[in-house]
XYZ file of C-alpha atoms in Angstrom:
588
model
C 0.000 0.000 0.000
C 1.852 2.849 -1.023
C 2.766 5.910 1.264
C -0.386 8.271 0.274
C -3.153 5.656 0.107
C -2.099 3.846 3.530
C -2.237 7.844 5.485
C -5.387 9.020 3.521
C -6.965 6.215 4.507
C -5.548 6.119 8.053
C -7.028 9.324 8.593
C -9.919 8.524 6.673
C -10.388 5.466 9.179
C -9.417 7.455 12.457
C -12.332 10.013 11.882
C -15.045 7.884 10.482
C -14.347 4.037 10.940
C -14.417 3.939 15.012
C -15.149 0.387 15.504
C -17.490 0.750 18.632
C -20.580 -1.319 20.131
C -22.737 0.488 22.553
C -23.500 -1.923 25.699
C -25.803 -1.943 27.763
C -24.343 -0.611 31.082
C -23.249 -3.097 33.753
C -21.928 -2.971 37.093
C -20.587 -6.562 36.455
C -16.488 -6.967 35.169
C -16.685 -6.963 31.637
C -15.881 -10.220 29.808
C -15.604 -11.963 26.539
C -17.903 -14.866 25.670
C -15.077 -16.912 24.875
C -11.723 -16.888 25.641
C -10.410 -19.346 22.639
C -11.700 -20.332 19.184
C -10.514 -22.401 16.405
C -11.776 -21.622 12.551
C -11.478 -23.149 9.340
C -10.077 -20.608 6.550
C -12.676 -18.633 5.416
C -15.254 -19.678 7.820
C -16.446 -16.953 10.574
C -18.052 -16.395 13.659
C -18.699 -13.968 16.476
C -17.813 -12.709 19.964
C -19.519 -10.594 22.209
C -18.639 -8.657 25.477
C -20.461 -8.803 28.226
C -20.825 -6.085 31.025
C -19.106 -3.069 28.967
C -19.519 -0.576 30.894
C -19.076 2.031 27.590
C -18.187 1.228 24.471
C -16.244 -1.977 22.626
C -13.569 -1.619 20.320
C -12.180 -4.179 18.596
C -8.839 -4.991 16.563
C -6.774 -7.988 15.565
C -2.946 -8.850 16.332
C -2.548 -10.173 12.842
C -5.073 -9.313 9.868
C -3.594 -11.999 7.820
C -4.607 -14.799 9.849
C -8.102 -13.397 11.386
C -10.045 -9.998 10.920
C -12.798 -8.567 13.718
C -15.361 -6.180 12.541
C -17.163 -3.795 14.986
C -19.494 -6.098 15.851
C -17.292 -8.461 16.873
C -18.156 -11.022 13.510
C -13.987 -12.758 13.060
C -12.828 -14.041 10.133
C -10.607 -16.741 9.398
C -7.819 -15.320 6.713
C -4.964 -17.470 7.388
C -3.479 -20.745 8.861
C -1.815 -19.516 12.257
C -2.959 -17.471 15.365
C -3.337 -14.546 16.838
C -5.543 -12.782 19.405
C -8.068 -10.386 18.823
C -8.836 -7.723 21.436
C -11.713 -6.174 22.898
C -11.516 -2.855 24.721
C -13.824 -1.237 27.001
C -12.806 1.640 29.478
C -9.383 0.637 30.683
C -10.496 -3.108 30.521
C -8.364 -4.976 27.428
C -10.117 -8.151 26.993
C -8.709 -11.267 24.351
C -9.479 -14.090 22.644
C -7.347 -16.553 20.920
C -7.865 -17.302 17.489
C -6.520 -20.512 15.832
C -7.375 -20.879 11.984
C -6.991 -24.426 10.366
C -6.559 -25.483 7.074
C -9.818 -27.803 5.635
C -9.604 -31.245 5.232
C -9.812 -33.178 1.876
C -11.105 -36.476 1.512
C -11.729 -39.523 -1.725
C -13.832 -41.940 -2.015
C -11.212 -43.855 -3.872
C -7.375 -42.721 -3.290
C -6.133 -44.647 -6.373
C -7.753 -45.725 -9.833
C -6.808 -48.093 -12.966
C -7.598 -48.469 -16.380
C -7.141 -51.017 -19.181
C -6.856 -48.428 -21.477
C -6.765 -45.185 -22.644
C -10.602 -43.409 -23.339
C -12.092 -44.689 -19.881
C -13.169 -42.596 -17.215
C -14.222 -43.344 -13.353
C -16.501 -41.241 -10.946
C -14.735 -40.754 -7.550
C -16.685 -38.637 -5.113
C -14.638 -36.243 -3.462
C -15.477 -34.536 0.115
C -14.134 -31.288 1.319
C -14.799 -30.162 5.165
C -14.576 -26.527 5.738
C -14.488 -24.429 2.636
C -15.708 -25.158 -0.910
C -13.847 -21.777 -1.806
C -11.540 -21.824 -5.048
C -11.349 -26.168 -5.003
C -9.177 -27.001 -8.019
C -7.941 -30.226 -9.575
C -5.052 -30.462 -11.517
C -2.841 -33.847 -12.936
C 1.028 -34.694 -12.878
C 0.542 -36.260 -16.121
C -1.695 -34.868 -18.083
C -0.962 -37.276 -21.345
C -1.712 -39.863 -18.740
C -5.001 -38.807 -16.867
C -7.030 -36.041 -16.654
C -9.822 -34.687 -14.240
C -12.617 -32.637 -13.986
C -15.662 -32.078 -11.831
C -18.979 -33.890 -13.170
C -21.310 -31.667 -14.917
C -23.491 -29.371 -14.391
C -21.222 -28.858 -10.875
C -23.278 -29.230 -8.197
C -22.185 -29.634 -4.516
C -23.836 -32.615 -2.435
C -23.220 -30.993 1.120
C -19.241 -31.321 1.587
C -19.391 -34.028 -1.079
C -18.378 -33.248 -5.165
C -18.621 -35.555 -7.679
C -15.196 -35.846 -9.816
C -14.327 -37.707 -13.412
C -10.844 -39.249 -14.010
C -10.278 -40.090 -17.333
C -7.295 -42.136 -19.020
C -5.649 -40.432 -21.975
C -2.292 -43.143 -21.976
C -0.547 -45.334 -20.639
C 1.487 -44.836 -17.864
C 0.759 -43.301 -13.864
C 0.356 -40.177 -12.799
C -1.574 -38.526 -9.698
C -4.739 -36.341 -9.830
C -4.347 -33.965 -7.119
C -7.480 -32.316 -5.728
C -6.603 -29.081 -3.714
C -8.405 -25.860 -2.285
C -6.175 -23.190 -4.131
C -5.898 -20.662 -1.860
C -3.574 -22.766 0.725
C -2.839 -25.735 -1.809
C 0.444 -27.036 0.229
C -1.382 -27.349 3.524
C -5.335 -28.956 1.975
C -4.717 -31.298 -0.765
C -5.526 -34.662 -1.570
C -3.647 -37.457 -3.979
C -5.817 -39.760 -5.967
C -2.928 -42.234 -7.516
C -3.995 -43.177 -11.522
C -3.242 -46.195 -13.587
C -3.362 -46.810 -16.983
C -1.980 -50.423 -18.914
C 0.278 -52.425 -17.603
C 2.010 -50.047 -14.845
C 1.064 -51.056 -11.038
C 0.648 -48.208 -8.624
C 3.334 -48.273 -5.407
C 0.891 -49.339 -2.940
C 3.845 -47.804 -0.522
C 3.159 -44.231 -2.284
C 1.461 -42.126 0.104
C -2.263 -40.777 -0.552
C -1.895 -37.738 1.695
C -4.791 -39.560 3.830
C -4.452 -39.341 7.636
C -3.173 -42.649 7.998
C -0.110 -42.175 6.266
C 2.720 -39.752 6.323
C 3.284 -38.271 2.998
C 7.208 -36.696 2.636
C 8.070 -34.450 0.197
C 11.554 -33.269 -0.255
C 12.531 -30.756 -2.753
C 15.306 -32.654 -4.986
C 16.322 -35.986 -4.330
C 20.000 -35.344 -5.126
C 22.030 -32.657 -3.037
C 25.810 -31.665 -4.301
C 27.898 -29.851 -2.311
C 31.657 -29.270 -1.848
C 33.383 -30.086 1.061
C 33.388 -27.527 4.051
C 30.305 -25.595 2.668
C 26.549 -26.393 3.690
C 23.113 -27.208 1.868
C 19.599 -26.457 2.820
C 17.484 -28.866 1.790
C 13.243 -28.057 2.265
C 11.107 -31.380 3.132
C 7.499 -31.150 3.403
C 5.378 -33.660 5.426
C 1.862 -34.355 6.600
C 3.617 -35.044 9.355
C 6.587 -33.830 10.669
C 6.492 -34.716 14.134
C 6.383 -38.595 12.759
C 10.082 -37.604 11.108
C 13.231 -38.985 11.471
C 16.396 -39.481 9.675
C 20.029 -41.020 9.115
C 22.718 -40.514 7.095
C 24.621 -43.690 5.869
C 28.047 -42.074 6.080
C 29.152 -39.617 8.722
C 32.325 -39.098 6.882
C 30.977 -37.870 3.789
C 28.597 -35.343 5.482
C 27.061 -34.204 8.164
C 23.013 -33.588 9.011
C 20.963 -31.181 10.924
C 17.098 -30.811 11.282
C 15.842 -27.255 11.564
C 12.270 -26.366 13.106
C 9.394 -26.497 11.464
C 7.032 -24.438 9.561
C 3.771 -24.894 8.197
C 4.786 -28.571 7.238
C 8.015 -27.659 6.448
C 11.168 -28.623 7.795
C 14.820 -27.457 6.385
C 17.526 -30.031 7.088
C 20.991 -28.231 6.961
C 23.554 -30.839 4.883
C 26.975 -29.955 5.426
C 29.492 -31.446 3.297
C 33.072 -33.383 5.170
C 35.281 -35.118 2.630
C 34.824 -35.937 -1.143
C 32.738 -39.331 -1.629
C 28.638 -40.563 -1.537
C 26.045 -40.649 1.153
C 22.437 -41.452 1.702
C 19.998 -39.193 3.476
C 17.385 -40.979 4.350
C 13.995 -39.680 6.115
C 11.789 -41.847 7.241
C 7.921 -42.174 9.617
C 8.887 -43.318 12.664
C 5.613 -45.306 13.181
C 5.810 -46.791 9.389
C 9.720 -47.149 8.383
C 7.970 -48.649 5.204
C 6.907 -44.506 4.515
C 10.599 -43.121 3.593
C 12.462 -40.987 1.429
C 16.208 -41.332 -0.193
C 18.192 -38.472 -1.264
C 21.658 -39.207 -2.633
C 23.904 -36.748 -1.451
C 27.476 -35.615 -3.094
C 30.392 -33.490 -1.651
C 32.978 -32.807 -4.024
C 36.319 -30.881 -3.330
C 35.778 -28.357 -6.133
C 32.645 -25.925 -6.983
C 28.938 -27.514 -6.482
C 25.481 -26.229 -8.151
C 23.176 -24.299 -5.772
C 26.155 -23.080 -3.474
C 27.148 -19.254 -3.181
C 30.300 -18.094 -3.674
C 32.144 -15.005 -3.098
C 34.427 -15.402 -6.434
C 33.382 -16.891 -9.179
C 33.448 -20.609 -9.400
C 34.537 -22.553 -12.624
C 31.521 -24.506 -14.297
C 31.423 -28.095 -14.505
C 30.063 -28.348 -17.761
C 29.880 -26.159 -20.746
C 26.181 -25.939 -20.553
C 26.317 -24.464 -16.699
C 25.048 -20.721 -15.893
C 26.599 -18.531 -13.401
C 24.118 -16.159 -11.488
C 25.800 -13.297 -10.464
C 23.811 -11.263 -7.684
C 25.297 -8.127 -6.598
C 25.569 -7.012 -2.818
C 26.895 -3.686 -2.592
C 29.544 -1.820 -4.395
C 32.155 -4.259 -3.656
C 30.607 -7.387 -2.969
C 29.091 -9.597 -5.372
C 28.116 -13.129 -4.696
C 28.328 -15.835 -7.338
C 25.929 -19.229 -7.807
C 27.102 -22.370 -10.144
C 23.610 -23.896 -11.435
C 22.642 -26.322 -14.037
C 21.042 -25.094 -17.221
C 17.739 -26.699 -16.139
C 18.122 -24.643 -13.026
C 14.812 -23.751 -10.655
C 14.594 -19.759 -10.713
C 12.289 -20.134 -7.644
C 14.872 -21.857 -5.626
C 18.018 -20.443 -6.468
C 15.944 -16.862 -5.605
C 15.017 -18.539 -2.315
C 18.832 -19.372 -1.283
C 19.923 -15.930 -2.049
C 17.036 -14.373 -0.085
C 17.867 -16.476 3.122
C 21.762 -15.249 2.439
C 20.674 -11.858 2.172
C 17.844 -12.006 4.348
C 15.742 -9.871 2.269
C 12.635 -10.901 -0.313
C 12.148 -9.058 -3.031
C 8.386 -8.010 -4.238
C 6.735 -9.702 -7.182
C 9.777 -12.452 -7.220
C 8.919 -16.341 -7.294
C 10.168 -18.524 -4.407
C 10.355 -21.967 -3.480
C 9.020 -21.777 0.209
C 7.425 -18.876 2.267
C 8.963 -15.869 1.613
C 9.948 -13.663 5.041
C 7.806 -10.278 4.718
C 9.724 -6.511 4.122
C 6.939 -5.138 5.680
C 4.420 -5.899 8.527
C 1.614 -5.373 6.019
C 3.091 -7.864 3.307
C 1.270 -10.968 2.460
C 1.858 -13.793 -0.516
C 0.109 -15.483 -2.792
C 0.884 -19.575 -3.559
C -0.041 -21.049 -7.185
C 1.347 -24.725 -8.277
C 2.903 -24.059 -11.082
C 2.661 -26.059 -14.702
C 6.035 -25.901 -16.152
C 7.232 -29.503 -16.123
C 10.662 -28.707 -15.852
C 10.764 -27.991 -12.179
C 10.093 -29.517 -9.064
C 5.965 -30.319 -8.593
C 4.930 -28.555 -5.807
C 3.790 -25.026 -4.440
C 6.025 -21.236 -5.390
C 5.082 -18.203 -3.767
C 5.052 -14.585 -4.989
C 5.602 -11.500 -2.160
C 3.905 -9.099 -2.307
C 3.495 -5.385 -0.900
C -0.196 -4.748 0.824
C -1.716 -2.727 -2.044
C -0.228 -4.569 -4.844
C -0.524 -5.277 -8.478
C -2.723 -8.038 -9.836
C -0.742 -7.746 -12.858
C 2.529 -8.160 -12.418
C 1.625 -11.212 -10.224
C -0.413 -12.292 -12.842
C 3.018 -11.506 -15.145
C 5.324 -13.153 -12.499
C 3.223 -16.449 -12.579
C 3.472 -16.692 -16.024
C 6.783 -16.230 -16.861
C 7.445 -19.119 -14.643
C 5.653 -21.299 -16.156
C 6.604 -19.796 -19.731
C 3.017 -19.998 -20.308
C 0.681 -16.987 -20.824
C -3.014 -17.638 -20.064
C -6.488 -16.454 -22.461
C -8.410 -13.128 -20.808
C -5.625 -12.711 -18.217
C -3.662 -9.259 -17.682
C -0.121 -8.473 -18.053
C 2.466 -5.819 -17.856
C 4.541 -7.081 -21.023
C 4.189 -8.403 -24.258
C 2.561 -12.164 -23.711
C 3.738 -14.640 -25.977
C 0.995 -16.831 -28.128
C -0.156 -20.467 -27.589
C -1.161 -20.030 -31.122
C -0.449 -18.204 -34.205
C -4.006 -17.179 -34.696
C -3.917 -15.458 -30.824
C -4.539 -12.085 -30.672
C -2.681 -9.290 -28.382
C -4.448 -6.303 -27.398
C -3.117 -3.334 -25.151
C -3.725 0.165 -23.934
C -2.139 2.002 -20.900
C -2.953 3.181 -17.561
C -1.146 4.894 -14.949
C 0.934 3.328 -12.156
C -0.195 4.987 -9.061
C 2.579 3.940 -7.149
C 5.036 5.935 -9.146
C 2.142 8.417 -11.648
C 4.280 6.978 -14.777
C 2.128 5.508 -17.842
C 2.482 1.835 -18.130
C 1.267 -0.613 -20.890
C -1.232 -3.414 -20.433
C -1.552 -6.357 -22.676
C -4.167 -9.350 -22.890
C -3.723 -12.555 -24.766
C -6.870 -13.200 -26.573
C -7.687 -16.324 -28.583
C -9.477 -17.088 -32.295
C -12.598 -15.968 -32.033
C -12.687 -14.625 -28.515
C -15.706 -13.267 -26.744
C -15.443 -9.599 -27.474
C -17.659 -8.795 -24.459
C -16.152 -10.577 -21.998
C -12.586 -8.959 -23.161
C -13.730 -5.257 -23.553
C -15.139 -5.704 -19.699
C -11.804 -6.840 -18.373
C -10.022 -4.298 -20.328
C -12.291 -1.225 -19.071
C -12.715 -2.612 -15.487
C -8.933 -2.541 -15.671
C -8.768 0.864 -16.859
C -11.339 2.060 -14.129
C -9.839 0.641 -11.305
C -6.804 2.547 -12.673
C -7.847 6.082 -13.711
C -11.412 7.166 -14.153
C -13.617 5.275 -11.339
C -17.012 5.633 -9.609
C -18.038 6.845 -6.617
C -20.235 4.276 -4.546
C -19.867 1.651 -6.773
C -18.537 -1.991 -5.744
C -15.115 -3.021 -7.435
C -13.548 -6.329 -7.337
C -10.025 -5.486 -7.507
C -8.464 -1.753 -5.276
C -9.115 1.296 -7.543
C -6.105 3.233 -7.933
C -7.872 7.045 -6.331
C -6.442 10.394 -6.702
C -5.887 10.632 -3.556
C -6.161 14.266 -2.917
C -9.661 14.122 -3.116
C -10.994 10.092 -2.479
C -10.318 7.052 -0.671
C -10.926 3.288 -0.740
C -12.821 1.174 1.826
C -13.588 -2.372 2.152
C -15.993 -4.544 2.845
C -16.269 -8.366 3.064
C -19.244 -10.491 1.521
C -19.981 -14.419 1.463
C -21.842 -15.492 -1.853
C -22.526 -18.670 -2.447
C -20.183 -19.850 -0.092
C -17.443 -17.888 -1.652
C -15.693 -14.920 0.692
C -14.636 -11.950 -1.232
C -13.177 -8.412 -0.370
C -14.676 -5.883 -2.070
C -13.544 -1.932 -2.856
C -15.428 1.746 -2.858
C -14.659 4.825 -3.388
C -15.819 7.837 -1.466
C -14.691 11.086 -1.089
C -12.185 11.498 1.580
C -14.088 14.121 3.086
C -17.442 12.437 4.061
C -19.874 13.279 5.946
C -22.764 11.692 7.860
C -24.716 11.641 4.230
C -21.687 10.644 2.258
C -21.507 7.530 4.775
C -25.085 6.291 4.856
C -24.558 6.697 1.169
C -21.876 4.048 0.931
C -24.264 1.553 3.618
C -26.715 1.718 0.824
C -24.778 0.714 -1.742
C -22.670 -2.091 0.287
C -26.007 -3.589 1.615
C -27.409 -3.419 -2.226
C -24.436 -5.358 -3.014
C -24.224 -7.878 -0.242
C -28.190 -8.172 0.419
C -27.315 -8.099 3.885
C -28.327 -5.628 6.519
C -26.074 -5.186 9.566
C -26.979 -4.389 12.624
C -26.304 -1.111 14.551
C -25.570 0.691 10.850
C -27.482 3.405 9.614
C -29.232 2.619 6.072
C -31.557 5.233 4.059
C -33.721 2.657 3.548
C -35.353 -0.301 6.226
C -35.188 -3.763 6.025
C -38.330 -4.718 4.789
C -39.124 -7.484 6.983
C -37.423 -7.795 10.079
C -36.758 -11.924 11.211
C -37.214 -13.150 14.667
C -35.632 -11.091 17.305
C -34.976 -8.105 15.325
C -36.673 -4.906 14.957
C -36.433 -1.907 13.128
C -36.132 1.739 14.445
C -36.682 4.765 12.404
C -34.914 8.248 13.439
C -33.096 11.216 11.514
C -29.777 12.463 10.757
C -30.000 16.167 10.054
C -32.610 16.338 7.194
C -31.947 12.414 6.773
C -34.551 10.235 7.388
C -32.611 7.009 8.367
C -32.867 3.152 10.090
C -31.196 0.923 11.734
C -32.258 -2.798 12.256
C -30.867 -4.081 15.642
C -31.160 -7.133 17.934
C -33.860 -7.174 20.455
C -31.868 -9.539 22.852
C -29.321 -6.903 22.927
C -31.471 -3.883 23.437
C -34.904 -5.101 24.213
C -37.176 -2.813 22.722
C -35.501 0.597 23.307
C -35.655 2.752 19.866
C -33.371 5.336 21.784
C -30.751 2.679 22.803
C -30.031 1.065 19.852
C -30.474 4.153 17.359
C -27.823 6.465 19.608
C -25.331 3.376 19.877
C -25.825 3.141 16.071
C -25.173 7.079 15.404
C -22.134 6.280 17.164
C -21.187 3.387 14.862
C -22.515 4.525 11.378
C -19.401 3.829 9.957
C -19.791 0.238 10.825
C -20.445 -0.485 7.036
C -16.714 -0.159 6.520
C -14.490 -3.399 7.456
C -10.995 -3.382 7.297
């Protein structure tokens, strides 16, 4: 979020976003109705205080695992935890908040075919969030997958077709996208004459699934490797080295199923790493480790090291103005991992950069983005993007793509996208960056034939959320505001069981009309009215418990629906405690 937006909208927030509950006064100690809660991603629910003796205000340790609106409604972002706080008076009351990933489950973990053309129906159940579930193949020329049509959702349970395209194995994987290396199921596929490992693990909970990066480490003598291994379960993990003389192992702490094991290299020869379940020494993984006495791939290097073979690349990565460190790697190298190495040498991640495990955040108000990525020359598995708090779809959308050297139909980018086809189209146009006021250039990749419709909408939404834009009007992606004169605020809906944050812009300067303004045009978009918020219009029928009061606001007639059990029946109550909140549309 760059330096204007994130103090506009600080002071926007300090003078009209006051995240307050009016309480009923009590002469008992204020307390929370619970003290400890545990969420699946995506999922909500919602504390309350009693015995305020004034108003509540609420706020979150960490807005990337959990968020708290001013009615105390939390939010599960992110797998972790964090506390969110309540504050009455002098009273500072907490809660812990632990958010869990969702759980994936098969009907069938593996499938076989005869031959090529058949397809199965395995059912598939997902507990916790149906939000962004994908499906994607190791193999495609082996087996493909794809949820049965039309798509329809059976409670938890989907229905999903496997069909054989060849010979050979391969593994469906069936994963909810937005945390795709912590929920993720394996369905193991068949085809001909090629048995599946029944000692291959299905990522079910009775088996340990271990995934290390590489299976084959070099490193010269004297200098150390760090080698990533992700697990179901860690805690099941051990390992052994079949010669202490060749090198040397250490197990680092783990994080979000993630463990790095340090290798350090002793004298010139061959070893075996080998990590293994404890419970199930049948569950194991072998990685052949080298030391050599001269230069080895994937190791930095203050000089420059002499390549091995003609075909080698030497990344050169300066540090200052005398310092420049030097990395040996194979032509086939991994750009994700060799930028992960030199971020944990420099300890520092650069924005909009692809990396092989979690990058470290520049800034408290970072976050990332993970994506599995399709270009067969790497390493399956998860890469993640930094990225700054108010940053740009496009050159993630740019980043992901040229990693996979693959440029995807109706997607935006900040270069010139290469074709799948001949008969693609490009289009482009410009905008300008607000994080710097330069002009940039857009392009989309279009195919034969494309839906003009559905491109010119893309195109102009981006053009609005980047220049010209509409007051009161709900965008899916951050405008970019001149922000001498508007803001952006946010608010979060649930449709169709899919959360989404969604953006406004209102003048910077608004007042009480300006405000109830905005509430009319988030509840249009939501459908939902909130209680203790101040609406032009009432709902018009108020459910069980609720009732609706009717008041003014200068020459404003206005409403406000509120909870009975919370204020009984008294208009006065809950309309002052809601003058005091109108604001409460807003959620950060």
């Amino acid at each position: 979020m760059n330096k204007i937006f994130k103090s506009l909208l600080s002071v926007f927030l300090a003078v009209f976003m006051v995240v307050s509950l009016t309480a009923i006064p009590s002469s008992a100690a204020a307390s929370l109705s619970k003290t400890s809660i545990s969420l699946t991603k995506g999922y909500q629910t919602t504390l309350s205080v009693s015995g305020a003796s004034g108003s509540v205000t609420w706020s979150t340790g960490d807005k990337s695992i959990a968020t708290v609106s001013s009615t105390g409604k939390v939010v599960g972002k992110g797998i972790g935890t964090t506390y969110v706080y309540a504050q009455t008076g002098s009273t500072t009351l907490k809660c812990k908040v632990t958010v869990i990933a969702a759980k994936i489950t098969a009907s069938s973990s593996s499938v076989s075919f005869d031959r090529a053309g058949e397809s199965k129906t395995v059912t598939v159940t997902v507990k916790g969030s149906h939000s962004n579930l994908s499906v994607g193949s190791t193999n495609k020329s082996v087996a493909s997958a794809s949820w049965v049509r039309p798509v329809k959702w059976d409670g938890d349970k989907i229905k999903l077709n496997v069909t054989a395209k060849g010979n050979g194995t391969a593994r469906i994987k069936v994963y909810l996208k937005n945390y795709s290396s912590t929920c993720y199921k394996y369905i193991d596929v068949n085809v001909g004459d090629y048995p599946v490992d029944d000692d291959v693990d299905d990522g079910s909970d009775s088996n340990t699934v271990i995934m290390p990066y590489t299976d084959k480490v070099e490193v010269s003598s004297g200098n150390t490797y760090t080698l990533q291994v992700y697990s179901t379960n860690q805690n099941n993990l051990d390992y052994s080295i079949s010669d202490s003389k060749v090198a040397a192992v250490t197990a680092g702490t783990t994080t979000n199923n993630y463990r790095n094991y340090t290798i350090k290299g002793i004298s010139e020869g061959t070893a075996t790493l080998k990590i293994y379940d404890k419970t199930n020494t049948k569950k194991y993984s072998d990685i052949k480790i080298t030391v050599t006495n001269g230069a080895a791939y994937y190791e930095i290097y203050t000089a420059q090291p002499a390549k091995l073979v003609s075909t080698d690349l030497i990344i050169k990565v300066p540090v200052n103005g005398t310092t420049t460190y030097y990395m040996l790697v194979p032509a086939s190298y991994d750009p994700a991992y060799t930028n992960t190495l030199f971020a944990e040498k420099l300890n520092k991640y650069s924005y909009y950069e692809v990396y092989s495990s979690v990058p470290a955040r520049s800034a408290s108000n970072d976050t990332y983005k993970s994506f599995n990525h399709e270009n067969r020359k790497y390493t399956y598995g998860a890469r993640y993007i930094l990225l700054p708090a108010n940053y740009d779809e496009v050159k993630y959308n740019t980043a992901v793509a040229k990693y996979n050297e693959r440029y995807e139909y109706y997607t935006i980018y900040n270069e010139n996208p290469a074709k799948q086809d001949s008969w693609d189209e490009v289009k482009t146009w410009t905008v300008n960056d607000a994080s710097t006021g330069a002009t940039v250039r857009r392009y989309i990749l279009l195919p034969y034939g494309y839906d003009t419709e559905r491109a010119d909408k893309i195109m102009d939404d981006d053009k609005g959320s980047s220049s010209a834009y509409t007051y009161y009007v709900p965008y899916s992606k951050m405008p970019t505001v001149d922000a001498s004169k508007d803001t952006v605020i946010f608010y979060d809906m649930v449709k169709d069981d899919v959360f989404t944050t969604k953006y406004m812009v209102v003048p910077a300067n608004s007042g009480m009309a300006e405000i109830i303004k905005a509430n009319d045009a988030i509840q249009a978009d939501t459908g939902v009215f909130e209680y203790n918020v101040m609406y032009s219009q009432k709902k018009p029928v108020a459910g069980d418990g609720e009732r609706v009061v009717s008041g003014k606001v200068g020459s404003l007639n206005v409403y406000v629906l509120y909870s009975i059990s919370k204020y009984g029946n008294d208009d006065d109550a809950a309309f002052n405690a809601a003058r005091n909140n109108y604001a409460d549309g807003y959620k950060n």
